[in-house]
Short mmCIF file of C-alpha atoms in Angstrom, two decimals:
data_model
loop_
_atom_site.label_atom_id
_atom_site.label_comp_id
_atom_site.label_asym_id
_atom_site.label_seq_id
_atom_site.Cartn_x
_atom_site.Cartn_y
_atom_site.Cartn_z
CA MET A 84 20.74 48.75 -58.05
CA LEU A 85 19.14 51.04 -60.62
CA LYS A 86 16.00 48.94 -60.54
CA GLU A 87 15.74 49.32 -56.77
CA ARG A 88 16.24 53.08 -56.92
CA LEU A 89 13.61 53.47 -59.62
CA LYS A 90 11.23 51.30 -57.63
CA LYS A 91 11.74 53.44 -54.52
CA ILE A 92 11.13 56.65 -56.46
CA TYR A 93 7.99 55.09 -57.92
CA LEU A 94 6.71 54.23 -54.43
CA TYR A 95 6.95 57.92 -53.54
CA ARG A 96 5.35 59.09 -56.80
CA HIS A 97 2.40 60.69 -55.01
CA SER A 98 4.71 62.73 -52.80
CA LEU A 99 6.69 63.73 -55.88
CA TRP A 100 3.53 64.85 -57.66
CA ASP A 101 2.17 66.80 -54.66
CA MET A 102 5.50 68.57 -54.09
CA ALA A 103 5.77 69.47 -57.79
CA ILE A 104 2.26 70.94 -57.86
CA LYS A 105 2.99 72.91 -54.70
CA GLN A 106 6.23 74.23 -56.17
CA LEU A 107 4.51 75.19 -59.42
CA LYS A 108 1.81 77.13 -57.55
CA ALA A 109 4.42 78.86 -55.39
CA LYS A 110 6.31 79.94 -58.51
CA TYR A 111 3.45 82.16 -59.61
CA ALA A 112 2.03 83.07 -56.21
CA GLY A 113 1.19 86.77 -56.10
CA SER A 114 1.74 87.20 -59.84
CA ILE A 115 -1.04 88.96 -61.73
CA LEU A 116 -0.43 87.04 -64.95
CA GLY A 117 0.26 83.80 -63.08
CA ILE A 118 0.78 80.71 -65.22
CA SER A 119 0.64 82.90 -68.34
CA TRP A 120 4.36 83.50 -67.81
CA ALA A 121 4.88 79.92 -68.98
CA ILE A 122 4.31 81.18 -72.52
CA ILE A 123 5.06 84.91 -72.16
CA ASN A 124 8.80 84.42 -71.48
CA PRO A 125 9.57 82.30 -74.56
CA LEU A 126 7.31 84.51 -76.69
CA LEU A 127 9.17 87.67 -75.68
CA ILE A 128 12.55 86.07 -76.38
CA MET A 129 11.20 84.77 -79.69
CA LEU A 130 10.02 88.25 -80.67
CA ALA A 131 13.38 89.81 -79.79
CA ILE A 132 15.33 87.23 -81.82
CA THR A 133 12.86 87.51 -84.69
CA PHE A 134 13.28 91.29 -84.83
CA VAL A 135 17.07 91.06 -84.90
CA PHE A 136 17.28 88.36 -87.54
CA THR A 137 14.42 89.49 -89.81
CA VAL A 138 14.76 93.26 -89.63
CA ILE A 139 18.52 93.66 -89.13
CA PHE A 140 20.09 90.52 -90.62
CA LYS A 141 17.30 89.86 -93.16
CA THR A 142 17.08 86.10 -92.68
CA GLU A 143 15.39 84.19 -95.48
CA ILE A 144 13.81 81.49 -93.30
CA ASN A 145 10.04 81.39 -93.86
CA ASN A 146 7.83 81.85 -90.78
CA PHE A 147 10.93 82.69 -88.79
CA ALA A 148 8.97 83.50 -85.62
CA LEU A 149 7.53 79.97 -85.47
CA PHE A 150 10.91 78.55 -86.48
CA VAL A 151 12.50 80.20 -83.42
CA LEU A 152 9.60 79.37 -81.12
CA SER A 153 9.88 75.67 -81.97
CA GLY A 154 13.43 75.76 -80.58
CA ILE A 155 13.29 78.39 -77.83
CA PHE A 156 10.32 76.84 -76.04
CA PRO A 157 12.01 73.45 -75.38
CA TRP A 158 15.21 75.30 -74.50
CA MET A 159 13.44 77.33 -71.80
CA PHE A 160 12.24 74.13 -70.14
CA PHE A 161 15.71 72.62 -70.36
CA SER A 162 17.57 75.62 -68.93
CA ASN A 163 15.05 76.52 -66.22
CA ALA A 164 14.70 72.93 -65.02
CA LEU A 165 18.46 72.41 -64.77
CA SER A 166 19.01 75.74 -63.02
CA GLU A 167 16.42 74.98 -60.35
CA ALA A 168 17.38 71.32 -59.98
CA SER A 169 21.03 72.20 -59.38
CA PHE A 170 20.10 74.15 -56.21
CA SER A 171 17.17 71.94 -55.16
CA ILE A 172 19.01 70.00 -52.44
CA LEU A 173 20.82 73.05 -51.07
CA ASN A 174 17.64 75.13 -50.94
CA GLN A 175 15.36 72.43 -49.51
CA HIS A 176 17.75 70.30 -47.47
CA ASN A 177 15.52 70.64 -44.38
CA ILE A 178 13.02 68.30 -46.05
CA LEU A 179 15.62 65.53 -46.08
CA HIS A 180 16.10 65.91 -42.33
CA GLN A 181 12.36 66.00 -41.59
CA PHE A 182 11.02 63.29 -43.88
CA ASN A 183 12.24 59.86 -44.96
CA LEU A 184 12.16 60.50 -48.70
CA PRO A 185 14.44 59.29 -51.47
CA ARG A 186 16.95 62.09 -51.90
CA GLU A 187 16.32 62.09 -55.65
CA ILE A 188 12.86 63.48 -54.93
CA LEU A 189 14.12 67.04 -54.49
CA PRO A 190 15.73 67.56 -57.91
CA LEU A 191 13.00 65.51 -59.57
CA THR A 192 10.37 67.74 -57.96
CA SER A 193 11.94 70.85 -59.49
CA ILE A 194 12.17 69.19 -62.89
CA LEU A 195 8.59 67.87 -62.77
CA ALA A 196 7.27 71.31 -61.76
CA ASN A 197 9.04 72.85 -64.76
CA PHE A 198 7.80 70.05 -67.01
CA LEU A 199 4.19 70.71 -65.97
CA ASN A 200 4.81 74.38 -66.67
CA PHE A 201 6.18 73.32 -70.07
CA LEU A 202 3.09 71.21 -70.84
CA ILE A 203 0.74 74.06 -69.94
CA GLY A 204 2.61 76.26 -72.38
CA TRP A 205 2.19 73.61 -75.08
CA LEU A 206 -1.58 73.78 -74.70
CA ILE A 207 -1.32 77.41 -75.77
CA ILE A 208 1.28 77.33 -78.53
CA TYR A 209 0.46 74.00 -80.19
CA PRO A 210 -2.79 75.34 -81.71
CA LEU A 211 -0.72 78.19 -83.18
CA PHE A 212 1.54 75.76 -85.02
CA LEU A 213 -1.53 73.72 -85.98
CA PHE A 214 -3.15 76.79 -87.54
CA PHE A 215 -0.19 77.40 -89.85
CA ASN A 216 0.43 73.72 -90.62
CA PRO A 217 -2.65 71.52 -89.97
CA LYS A 218 -0.90 68.32 -91.04
CA ILE A 219 1.20 68.30 -87.85
CA ILE A 220 -1.81 66.87 -85.99
CA SER A 221 -0.93 63.46 -87.48
CA LEU A 222 2.45 63.67 -85.73
CA LEU A 223 1.01 64.34 -82.28
CA PRO A 224 1.95 60.83 -81.00
CA LEU A 225 5.59 61.54 -81.93
CA LEU A 226 5.41 64.82 -80.02
CA ILE A 227 4.10 63.04 -76.91
CA VAL A 228 6.94 60.50 -77.07
CA LEU A 229 9.43 63.32 -77.54
CA LEU A 230 8.10 65.20 -74.51
CA LEU A 231 8.54 62.12 -72.31
CA LEU A 232 12.07 61.47 -73.57
CA ASN A 233 12.91 65.14 -73.08
CA PHE A 234 11.66 64.93 -69.49
CA PHE A 235 13.77 61.88 -68.66
CA PHE A 236 16.83 63.42 -70.36
CA VAL A 237 16.56 66.49 -68.14
CA CYS A 238 15.95 64.29 -65.09
CA GLY A 239 19.31 62.59 -65.60
CA LEU A 240 21.24 65.83 -65.94
CA GLY A 241 19.32 67.39 -63.05
CA LEU A 242 20.24 64.52 -60.71
CA ILE A 243 23.92 64.90 -61.62
CA LEU A 244 23.99 68.67 -61.13
CA SER A 245 22.00 68.60 -57.89
CA VAL A 246 24.38 66.24 -56.11
CA LEU A 247 27.58 67.73 -57.57
CA ASN A 248 26.48 71.22 -56.52
CA VAL A 249 26.31 70.00 -52.92
CA ILE A 250 29.92 68.85 -53.12
CA PHE A 251 31.30 71.59 -55.36
CA ARG A 252 29.31 74.74 -54.66
CA ASP A 253 30.68 76.51 -57.73
CA ILE A 254 28.81 74.14 -60.06
CA GLY A 255 25.53 75.99 -59.71
CA HIS A 256 27.13 79.36 -60.45
CA LEU A 257 29.11 78.04 -63.41
CA LEU A 258 25.94 76.51 -64.83
CA SER A 259 24.52 79.88 -65.87
CA ILE A 260 27.65 80.55 -67.94
CA LEU A 261 27.57 77.05 -69.41
CA LEU A 262 23.90 77.41 -70.36
CA MET A 263 24.57 80.72 -72.07
CA PHE A 264 27.33 79.12 -74.16
CA TRP A 265 25.17 76.03 -74.73
CA PHE A 266 22.34 78.24 -76.00
CA TRP A 267 24.45 79.75 -78.78
CA ILE A 268 25.74 76.41 -80.05
CA THR A 269 22.22 74.97 -80.18
CA PRO A 270 20.40 75.55 -83.52
CA ILE A 271 17.53 77.57 -82.07
CA PHE A 272 17.54 80.62 -84.34
CA TYR A 273 19.45 78.97 -87.15
CA SER A 274 19.32 75.58 -88.83
CA VAL A 275 22.04 72.94 -88.83
CA ASP A 276 22.40 73.43 -92.59
CA MET A 277 23.50 77.04 -92.01
CA ILE A 278 26.55 75.93 -89.99
CA PRO A 279 29.83 75.58 -91.92
CA VAL A 280 30.63 71.91 -92.43
CA ARG A 281 33.88 72.10 -90.45
CA PHE A 282 31.97 73.24 -87.33
CA ARG A 283 29.00 70.88 -87.51
CA TRP A 284 30.71 68.39 -85.21
CA VAL A 285 29.95 70.84 -82.37
CA CYS A 286 26.22 70.58 -83.04
CA ASN A 287 26.40 66.84 -83.53
CA PHE A 288 28.07 66.46 -80.13
CA ASN A 289 25.42 68.70 -78.56
CA PRO A 290 22.47 66.57 -77.30
CA MET A 291 20.10 69.53 -77.48
CA THR A 292 20.63 69.66 -81.24
CA SER A 293 18.79 66.35 -81.65
CA TYR A 294 15.93 67.53 -79.46
CA VAL A 295 15.52 70.90 -81.20
CA VAL A 296 15.71 69.30 -84.67
CA TYR A 297 13.11 66.72 -83.62
CA TYR A 298 10.74 69.35 -82.19
CA ARG A 299 11.16 71.44 -85.34
CA ASP A 300 10.46 68.50 -87.64
CA VAL A 301 7.32 67.50 -85.74
CA ILE A 302 5.66 70.87 -85.02
CA PHE A 303 7.14 73.26 -87.58
CA LYS A 304 7.91 71.29 -90.74
CA GLY A 305 5.37 68.52 -90.24
CA ASN A 306 7.90 65.84 -91.14
CA VAL A 307 8.64 62.50 -89.54
CA PRO A 308 12.17 62.85 -88.08
CA ASN A 309 14.82 60.69 -89.70
CA PHE A 310 16.23 57.62 -88.00
CA SER A 311 19.52 59.24 -86.93
CA THR A 312 17.69 62.04 -85.11
CA SER A 313 15.32 59.61 -83.40
CA ALA A 314 18.17 57.29 -82.43
CA GLY A 315 20.17 60.24 -81.11
CA ILE A 316 17.24 61.34 -78.93
CA PHE A 317 16.81 57.87 -77.44
CA LEU A 318 20.54 57.38 -76.91
CA TRP A 319 21.07 60.72 -75.17
CA THR A 320 18.04 60.09 -72.95
CA MET A 321 19.31 56.69 -71.81
CA ILE A 322 22.85 57.97 -71.24
CA SER A 323 21.60 60.93 -69.22
CA LEU A 324 19.10 59.00 -67.09
CA ILE A 325 21.36 56.05 -66.29
CA SER A 326 24.36 58.31 -65.61
CA GLY A 327 22.23 60.53 -63.39
CA LEU A 328 21.00 57.65 -61.26
CA LEU A 329 24.47 56.11 -60.96
CA ILE A 330 26.29 59.36 -60.12
CA PHE A 331 23.61 60.39 -57.63
CA SER A 332 23.80 56.98 -55.98
CA HIS A 333 27.60 57.16 -55.80
CA PHE A 334 27.67 60.53 -54.03
CA GLU A 335 24.44 60.18 -52.06
CA SER A 336 26.14 59.10 -48.84
CA ILE A 337 27.88 62.44 -48.43
CA ILE A 338 24.88 64.67 -49.12
CA LEU A 339 23.68 64.90 -45.52
CA LYS A 340 27.26 65.54 -44.37
CA ARG A 341 27.58 68.58 -46.65
CA ILE A 342 24.27 70.32 -45.98
#
């Protein structure tokens, strides 16, 4: 069943791409700075966090601004993509009535549009990391693999949230609260080593910990991630994607009845 669903989505890949590009353009339509907001938002948040933790709390982490940016940038993609995907079917349900498309296309379109936005931002910030640590260029293949796994991980969660939000309309509103809590338990402006041992199980259970640690190893530290981090990334991606396809398939029959 999963194979058939993936095959059907693949057959509509051109429609998915065209809709994602259209959505990305619409996101910045009328904006003076346009696509520049793809990097401005995480930079502003990074600067605010850097000020608090370097000026007020006197953190001892070297190059703290880049340390934060290596975590906040992936987080922005994750949170924005999930927020938009959760309302994708409710906000664009007329497309399902007008066109014979796989219903997964709507949440996947929102996620792909955010992923393209994410990639554009990388074109700007990657040279910055490269300037401070030139040896990270040798790890570029690992970064590319990570970006793809990150995309599929978010696709799985986005599929789940999009269909559940049709059935339980409170899901989308609760998501903003969940993401705020999730942000603070993800090691974005602190390292895992700074967490007391008795609380580290929270980070270990948090899938975004593996992603942030991996990003930080590859673009900030210039280290090859250890096996446990790499295995965690792959495992979380597979769990998310397979669960997303199965849950979406299970509830798909009631989507058109609820919108």
